[in-house]
PDB file of C-alpha atoms in Angstrom:
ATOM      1  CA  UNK A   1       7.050 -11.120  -9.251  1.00 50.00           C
ATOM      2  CA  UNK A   2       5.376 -14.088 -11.239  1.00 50.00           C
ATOM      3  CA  UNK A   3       3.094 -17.017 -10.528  1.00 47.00           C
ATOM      4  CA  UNK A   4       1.272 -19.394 -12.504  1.00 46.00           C
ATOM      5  CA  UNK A   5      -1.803 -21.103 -11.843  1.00 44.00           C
ATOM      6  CA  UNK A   6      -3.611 -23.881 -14.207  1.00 44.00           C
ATOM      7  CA  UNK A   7      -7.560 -24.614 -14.058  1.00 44.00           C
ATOM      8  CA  UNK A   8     -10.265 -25.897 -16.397  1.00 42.00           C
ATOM      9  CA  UNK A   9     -12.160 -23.407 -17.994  1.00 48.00           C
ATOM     10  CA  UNK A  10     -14.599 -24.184 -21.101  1.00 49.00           C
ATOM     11  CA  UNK A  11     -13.871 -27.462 -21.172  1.00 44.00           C
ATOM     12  CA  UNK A  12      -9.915 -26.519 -22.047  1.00 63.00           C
ATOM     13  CA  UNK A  13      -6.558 -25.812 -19.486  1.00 68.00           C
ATOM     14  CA  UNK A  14      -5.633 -22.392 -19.398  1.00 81.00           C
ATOM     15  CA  UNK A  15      -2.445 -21.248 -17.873  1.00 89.00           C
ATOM     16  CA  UNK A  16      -2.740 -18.245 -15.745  1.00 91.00           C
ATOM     17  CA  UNK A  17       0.401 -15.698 -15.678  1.00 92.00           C
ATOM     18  CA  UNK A  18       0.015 -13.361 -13.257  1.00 94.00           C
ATOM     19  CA  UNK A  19       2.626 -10.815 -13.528  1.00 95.00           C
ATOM     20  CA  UNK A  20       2.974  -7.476 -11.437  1.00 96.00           C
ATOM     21  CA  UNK A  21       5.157  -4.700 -12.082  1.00 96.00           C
ATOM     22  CA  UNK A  22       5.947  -1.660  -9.340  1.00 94.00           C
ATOM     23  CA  UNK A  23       4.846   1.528 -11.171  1.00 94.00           C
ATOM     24  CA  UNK A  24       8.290   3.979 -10.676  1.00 90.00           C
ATOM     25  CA  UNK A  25       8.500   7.797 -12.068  1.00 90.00           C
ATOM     26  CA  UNK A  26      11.008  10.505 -10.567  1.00 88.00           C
ATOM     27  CA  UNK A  27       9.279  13.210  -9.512  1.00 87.00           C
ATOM     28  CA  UNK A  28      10.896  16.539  -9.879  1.00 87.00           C
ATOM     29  CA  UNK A  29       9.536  20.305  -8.684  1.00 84.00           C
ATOM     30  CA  UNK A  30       7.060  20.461 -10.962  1.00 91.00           C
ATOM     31  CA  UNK A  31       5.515  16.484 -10.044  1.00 94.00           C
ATOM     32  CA  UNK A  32       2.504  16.634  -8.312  1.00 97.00           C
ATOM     33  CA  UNK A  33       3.200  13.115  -7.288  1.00 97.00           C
ATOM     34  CA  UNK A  34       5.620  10.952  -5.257  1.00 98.00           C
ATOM     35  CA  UNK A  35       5.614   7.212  -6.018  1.00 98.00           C
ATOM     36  CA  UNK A  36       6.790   4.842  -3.865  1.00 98.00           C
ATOM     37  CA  UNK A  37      10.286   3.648  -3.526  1.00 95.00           C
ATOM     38  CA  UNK A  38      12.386   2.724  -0.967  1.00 91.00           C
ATOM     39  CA  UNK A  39      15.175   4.842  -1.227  1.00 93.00           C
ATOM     40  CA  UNK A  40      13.098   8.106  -2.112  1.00 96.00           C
ATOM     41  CA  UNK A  41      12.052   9.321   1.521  1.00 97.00           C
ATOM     42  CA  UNK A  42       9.865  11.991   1.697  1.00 98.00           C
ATOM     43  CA  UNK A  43      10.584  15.450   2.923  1.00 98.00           C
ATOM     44  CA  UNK A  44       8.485  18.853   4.596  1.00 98.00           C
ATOM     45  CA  UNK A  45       9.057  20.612   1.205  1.00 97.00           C
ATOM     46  CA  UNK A  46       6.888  17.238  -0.388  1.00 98.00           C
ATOM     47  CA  UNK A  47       4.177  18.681   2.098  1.00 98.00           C
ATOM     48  CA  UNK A  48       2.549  21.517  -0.048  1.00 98.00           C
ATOM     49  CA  UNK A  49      -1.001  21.448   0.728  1.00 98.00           C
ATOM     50  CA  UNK A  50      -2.420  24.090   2.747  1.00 96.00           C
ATOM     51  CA  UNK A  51      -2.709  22.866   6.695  1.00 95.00           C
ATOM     52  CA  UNK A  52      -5.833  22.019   8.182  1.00 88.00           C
ATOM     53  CA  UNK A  53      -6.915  25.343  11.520  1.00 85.00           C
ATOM     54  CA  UNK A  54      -8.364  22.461  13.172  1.00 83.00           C
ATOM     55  CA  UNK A  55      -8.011  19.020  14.272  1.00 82.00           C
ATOM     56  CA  UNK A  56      -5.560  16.698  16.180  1.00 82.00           C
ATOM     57  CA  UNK A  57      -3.019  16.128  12.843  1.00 88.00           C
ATOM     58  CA  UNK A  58      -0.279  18.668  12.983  1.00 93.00           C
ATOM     59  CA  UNK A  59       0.596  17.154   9.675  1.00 96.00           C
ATOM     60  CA  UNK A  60      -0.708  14.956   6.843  1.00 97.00           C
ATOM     61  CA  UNK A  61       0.516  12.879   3.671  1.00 98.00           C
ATOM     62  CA  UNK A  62      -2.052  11.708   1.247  1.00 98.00           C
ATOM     63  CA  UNK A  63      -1.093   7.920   0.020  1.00 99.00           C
ATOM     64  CA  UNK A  64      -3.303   5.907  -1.491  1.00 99.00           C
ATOM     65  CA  UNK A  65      -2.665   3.173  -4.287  1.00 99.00           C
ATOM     66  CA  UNK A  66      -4.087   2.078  -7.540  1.00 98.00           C
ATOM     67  CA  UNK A  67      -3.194  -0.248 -10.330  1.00 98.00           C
ATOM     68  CA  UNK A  68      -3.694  -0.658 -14.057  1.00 97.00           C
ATOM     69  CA  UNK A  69      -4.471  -4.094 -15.620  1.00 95.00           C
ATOM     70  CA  UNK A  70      -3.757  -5.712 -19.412  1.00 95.00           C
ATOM     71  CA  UNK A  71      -4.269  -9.215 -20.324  1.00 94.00           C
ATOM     72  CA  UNK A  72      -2.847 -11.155 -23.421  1.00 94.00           C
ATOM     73  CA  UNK A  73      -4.038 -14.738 -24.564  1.00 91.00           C
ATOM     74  CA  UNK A  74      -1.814 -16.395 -26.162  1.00 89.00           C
ATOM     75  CA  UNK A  75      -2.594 -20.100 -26.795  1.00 87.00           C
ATOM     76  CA  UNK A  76      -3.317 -21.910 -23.419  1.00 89.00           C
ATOM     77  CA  UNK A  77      -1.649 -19.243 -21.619  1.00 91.00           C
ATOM     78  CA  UNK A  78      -3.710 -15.779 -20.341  1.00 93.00           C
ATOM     79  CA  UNK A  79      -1.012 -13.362 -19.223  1.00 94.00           C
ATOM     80  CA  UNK A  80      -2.414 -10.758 -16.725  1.00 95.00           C
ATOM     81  CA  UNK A  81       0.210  -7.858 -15.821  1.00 96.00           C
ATOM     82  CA  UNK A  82      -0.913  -5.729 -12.876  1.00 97.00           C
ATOM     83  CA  UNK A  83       1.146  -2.255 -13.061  1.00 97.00           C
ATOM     84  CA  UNK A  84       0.542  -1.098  -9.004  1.00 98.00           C
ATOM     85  CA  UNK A  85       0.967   2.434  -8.509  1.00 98.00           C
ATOM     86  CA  UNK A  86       1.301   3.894  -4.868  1.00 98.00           C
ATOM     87  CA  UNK A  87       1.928   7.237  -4.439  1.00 98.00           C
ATOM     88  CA  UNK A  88       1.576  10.052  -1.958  1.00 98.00           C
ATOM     89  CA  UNK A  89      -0.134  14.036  -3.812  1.00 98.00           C
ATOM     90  CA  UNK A  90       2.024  16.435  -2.508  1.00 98.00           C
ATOM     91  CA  UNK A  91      -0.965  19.349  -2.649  1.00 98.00           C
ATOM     92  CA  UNK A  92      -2.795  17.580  -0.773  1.00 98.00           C
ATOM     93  CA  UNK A  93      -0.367  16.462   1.919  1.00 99.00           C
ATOM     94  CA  UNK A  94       0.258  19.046   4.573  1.00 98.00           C
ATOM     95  CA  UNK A  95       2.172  20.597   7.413  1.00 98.00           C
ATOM     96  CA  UNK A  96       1.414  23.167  10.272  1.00 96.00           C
ATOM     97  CA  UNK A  97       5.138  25.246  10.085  1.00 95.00           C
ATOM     98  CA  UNK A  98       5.868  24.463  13.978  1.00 94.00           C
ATOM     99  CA  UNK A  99       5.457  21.174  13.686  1.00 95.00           C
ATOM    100  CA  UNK A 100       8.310  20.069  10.957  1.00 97.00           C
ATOM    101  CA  UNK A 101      10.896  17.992  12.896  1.00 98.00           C
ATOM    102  CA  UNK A 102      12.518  14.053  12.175  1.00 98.00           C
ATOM    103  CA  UNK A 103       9.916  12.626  14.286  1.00 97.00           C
ATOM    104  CA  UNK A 104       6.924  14.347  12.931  1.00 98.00           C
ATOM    105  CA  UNK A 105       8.042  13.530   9.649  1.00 98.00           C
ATOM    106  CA  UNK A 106       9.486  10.116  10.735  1.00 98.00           C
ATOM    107  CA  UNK A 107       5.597   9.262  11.574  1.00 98.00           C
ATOM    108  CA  UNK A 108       4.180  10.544   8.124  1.00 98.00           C
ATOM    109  CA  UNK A 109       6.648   8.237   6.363  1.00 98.00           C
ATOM    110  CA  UNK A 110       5.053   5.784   8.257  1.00 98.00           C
ATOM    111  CA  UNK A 111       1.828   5.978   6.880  1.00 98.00           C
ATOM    112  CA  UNK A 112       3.639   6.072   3.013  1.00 99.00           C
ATOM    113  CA  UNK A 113       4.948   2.690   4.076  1.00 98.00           C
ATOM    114  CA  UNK A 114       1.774   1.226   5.318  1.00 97.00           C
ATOM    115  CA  UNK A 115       0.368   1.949   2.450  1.00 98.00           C
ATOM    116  CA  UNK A 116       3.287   0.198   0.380  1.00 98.00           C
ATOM    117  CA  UNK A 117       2.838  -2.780   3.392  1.00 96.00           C
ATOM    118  CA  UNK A 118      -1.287  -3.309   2.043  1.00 96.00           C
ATOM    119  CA  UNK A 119       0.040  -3.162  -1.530  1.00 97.00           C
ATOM    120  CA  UNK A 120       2.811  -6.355  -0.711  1.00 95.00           C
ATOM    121  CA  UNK A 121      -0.221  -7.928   0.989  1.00 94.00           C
ATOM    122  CA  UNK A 122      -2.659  -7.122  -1.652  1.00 96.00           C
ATOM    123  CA  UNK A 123      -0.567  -9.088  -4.069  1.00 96.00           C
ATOM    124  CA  UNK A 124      -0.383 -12.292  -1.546  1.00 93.00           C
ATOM    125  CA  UNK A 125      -3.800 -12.839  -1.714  1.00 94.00           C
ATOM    126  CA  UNK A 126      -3.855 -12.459  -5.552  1.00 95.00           C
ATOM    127  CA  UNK A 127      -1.570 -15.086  -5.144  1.00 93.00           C
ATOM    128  CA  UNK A 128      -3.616 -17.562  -3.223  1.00 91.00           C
ATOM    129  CA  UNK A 129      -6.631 -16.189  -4.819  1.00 92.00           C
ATOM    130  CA  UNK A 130      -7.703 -19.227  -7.863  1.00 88.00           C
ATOM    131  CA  UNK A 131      -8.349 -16.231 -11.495  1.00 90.00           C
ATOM    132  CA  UNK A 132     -10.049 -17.977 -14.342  1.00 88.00           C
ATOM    133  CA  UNK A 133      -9.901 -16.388 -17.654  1.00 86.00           C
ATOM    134  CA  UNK A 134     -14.485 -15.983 -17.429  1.00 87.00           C
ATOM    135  CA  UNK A 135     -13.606 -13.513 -14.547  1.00 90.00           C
ATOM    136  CA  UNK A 136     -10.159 -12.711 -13.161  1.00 94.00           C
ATOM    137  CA  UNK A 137     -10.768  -8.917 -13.695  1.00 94.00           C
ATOM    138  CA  UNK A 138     -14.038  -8.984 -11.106  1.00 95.00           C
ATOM    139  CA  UNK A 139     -11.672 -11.078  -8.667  1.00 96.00           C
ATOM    140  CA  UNK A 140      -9.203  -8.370  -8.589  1.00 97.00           C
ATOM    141  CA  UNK A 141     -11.299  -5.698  -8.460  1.00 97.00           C
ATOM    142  CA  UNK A 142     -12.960  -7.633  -5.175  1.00 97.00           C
ATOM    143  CA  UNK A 143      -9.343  -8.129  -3.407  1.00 97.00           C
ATOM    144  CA  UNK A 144      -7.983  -4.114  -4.547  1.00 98.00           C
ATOM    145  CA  UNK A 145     -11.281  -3.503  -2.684  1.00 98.00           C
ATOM    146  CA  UNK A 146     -10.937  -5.229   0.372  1.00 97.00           C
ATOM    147  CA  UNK A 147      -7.307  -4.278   0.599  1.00 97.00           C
ATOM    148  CA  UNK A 148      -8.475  -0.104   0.622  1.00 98.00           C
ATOM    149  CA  UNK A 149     -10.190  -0.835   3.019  1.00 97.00           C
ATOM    150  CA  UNK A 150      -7.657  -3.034   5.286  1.00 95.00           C
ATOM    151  CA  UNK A 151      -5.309   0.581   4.320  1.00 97.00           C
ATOM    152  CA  UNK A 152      -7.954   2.805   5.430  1.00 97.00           C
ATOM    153  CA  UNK A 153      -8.381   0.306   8.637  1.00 95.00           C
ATOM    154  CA  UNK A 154      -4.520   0.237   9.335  1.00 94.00           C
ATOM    155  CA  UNK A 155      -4.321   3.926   8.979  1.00 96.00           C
ATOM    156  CA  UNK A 156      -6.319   4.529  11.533  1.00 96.00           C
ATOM    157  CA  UNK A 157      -4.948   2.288  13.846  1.00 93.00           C
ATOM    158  CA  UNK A 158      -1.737   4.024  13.285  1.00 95.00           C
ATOM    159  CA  UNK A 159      -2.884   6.560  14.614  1.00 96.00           C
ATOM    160  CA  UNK A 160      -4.892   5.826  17.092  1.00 95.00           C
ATOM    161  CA  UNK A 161      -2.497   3.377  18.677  1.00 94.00           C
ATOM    162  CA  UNK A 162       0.239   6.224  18.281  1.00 96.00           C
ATOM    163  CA  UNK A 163      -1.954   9.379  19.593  1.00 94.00           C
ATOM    164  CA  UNK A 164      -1.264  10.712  15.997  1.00 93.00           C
ATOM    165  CA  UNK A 165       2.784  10.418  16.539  1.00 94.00           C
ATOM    166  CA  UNK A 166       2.293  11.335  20.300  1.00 94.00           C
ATOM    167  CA  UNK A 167       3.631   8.119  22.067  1.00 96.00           C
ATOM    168  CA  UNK A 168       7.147   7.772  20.800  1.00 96.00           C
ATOM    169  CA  UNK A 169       6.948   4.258  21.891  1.00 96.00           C
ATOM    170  CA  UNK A 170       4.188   2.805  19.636  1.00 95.00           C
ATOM    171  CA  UNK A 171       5.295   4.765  16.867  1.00 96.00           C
ATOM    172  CA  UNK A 172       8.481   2.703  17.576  1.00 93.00           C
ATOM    173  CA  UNK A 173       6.680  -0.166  17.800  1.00 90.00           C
ATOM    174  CA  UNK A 174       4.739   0.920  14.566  1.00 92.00           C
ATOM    175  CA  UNK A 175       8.193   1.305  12.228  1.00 93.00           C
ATOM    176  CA  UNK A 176       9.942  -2.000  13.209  1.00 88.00           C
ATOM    177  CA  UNK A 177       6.781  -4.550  12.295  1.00 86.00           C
ATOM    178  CA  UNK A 178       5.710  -2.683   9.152  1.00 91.00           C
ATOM    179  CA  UNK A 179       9.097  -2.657   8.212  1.00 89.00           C
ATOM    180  CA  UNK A 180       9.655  -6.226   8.763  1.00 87.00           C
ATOM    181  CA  UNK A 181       6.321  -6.846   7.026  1.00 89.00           C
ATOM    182  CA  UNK A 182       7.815  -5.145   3.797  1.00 92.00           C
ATOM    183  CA  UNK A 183      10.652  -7.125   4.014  1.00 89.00           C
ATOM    184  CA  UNK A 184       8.539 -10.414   4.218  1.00 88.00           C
ATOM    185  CA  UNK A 185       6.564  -9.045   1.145  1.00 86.00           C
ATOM    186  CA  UNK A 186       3.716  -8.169   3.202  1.00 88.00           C
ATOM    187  CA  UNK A 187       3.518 -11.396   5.082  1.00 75.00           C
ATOM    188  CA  UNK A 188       3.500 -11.657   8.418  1.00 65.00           C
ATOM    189  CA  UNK A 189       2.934 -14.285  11.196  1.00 48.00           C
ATOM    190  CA  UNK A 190      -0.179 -15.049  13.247  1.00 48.00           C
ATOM    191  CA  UNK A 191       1.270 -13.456  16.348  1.00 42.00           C
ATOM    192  CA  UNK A 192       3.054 -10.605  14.671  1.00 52.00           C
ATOM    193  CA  UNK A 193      -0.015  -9.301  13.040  1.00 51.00           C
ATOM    194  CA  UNK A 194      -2.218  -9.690  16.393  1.00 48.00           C
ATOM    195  CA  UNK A 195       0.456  -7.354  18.301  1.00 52.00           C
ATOM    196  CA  UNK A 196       0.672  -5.140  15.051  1.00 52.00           C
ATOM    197  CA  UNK A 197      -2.800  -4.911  14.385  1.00 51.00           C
ATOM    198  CA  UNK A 198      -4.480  -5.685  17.436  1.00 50.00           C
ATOM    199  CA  UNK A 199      -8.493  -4.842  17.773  1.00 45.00           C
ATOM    200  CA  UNK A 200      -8.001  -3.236  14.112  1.00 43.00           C
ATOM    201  CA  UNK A 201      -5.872  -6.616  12.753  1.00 50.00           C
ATOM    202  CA  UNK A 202      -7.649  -7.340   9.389  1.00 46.00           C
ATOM    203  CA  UNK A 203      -9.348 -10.478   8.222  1.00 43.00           C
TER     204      UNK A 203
END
């Protein structure tokens, strides 16, 4: 995905190019890491951590996401590539043995693709957000901020709103708006994030 942008900055035009690139690398037995793609669903024998003797989570899969920056200035035109990374760490991703079925799994996939969901909507506002060449790399560090925390917020909700994977019908509710959010590249209507988010929907 590309976009440009064109501002005043020292008294000359610069050209922003804002460029991102979706970090990929298979992971294989050895990996310690899964990252994110859409075909590569993950599995109980991904869940290698050791589980948790207490608590309401019968199971648990460590996302999170990051990204790596570069810039090049060449002539009027600053080119700024954003490499995002989200992943899920298998040894620290977990799974009490009675409670590996579809579902259970079905509803830690979930949180892998909300994670994936704040990434697509991280970029949007990157998008709408104006970078200058003085201090695009302070912008984006502000908006990879605020989106953690809209991931840790959404988390939550997800399971909250689904009893942690206990109301079949949320969690239903849950997989068809995220995934329509990833197909809309993390943007979603007014009323559509309201009835996804609701008390938790992020600003």
């Amino acid at each position: 995905m590309m976009s440009y942008a064109v501002f005043s900055s020292h008294k000359k035009m610069t050209v922003i190019q804002l460029v991102f690139e979706d970090y990929h690398q298979p992971d294989t037995a050895q990996t310690d890491t899964i990252f994110y793609a859409a075909k590569r669903k993950l599995q109980w024998e991904d869940f290698q951590g050791k589980p948790s003797p207490s608590g309401p989570s019968a199971a648990v899969a460590y996302t999170s996401f990051a990204y790596e920056g570069n810039s090049l200035l060449q002539h009027d035109t600053l080119k700024i590539t954003l490499s995002l990374q989200v992943f899920f760490i298998k040894s620290a991703s977990w799974v009490r043995p009675e409670a590996k079925n579809s579902y259970a799994l079905a509803h830690e996939q979930l949180h892998f693709d909300i994670t994936r969901l704040v990434v697509e909507r991280f970029k949007q506002k990157l998008l709408q957000t104006a970078l200058n060449r003085d201090d695009y790399d302070g912008v984006i560090q502000y908006q990879y901020i605020q989106s953690f925390r809209e991931m840790n917020r959404l988390q939550y909700a997800f399971d909250q709103d689904t009893r942690h994977g206990m109301d079949p019908a949320a969690q239903t509710r849950w997989r068809d708006k995220v995934n329509v959010g990833l197909k809309n590249k993390g943007v979603m209507p007014e009323e559509l994030g309201f009835d996804l988010f609701g008390a938790f929907r992020p600003h």
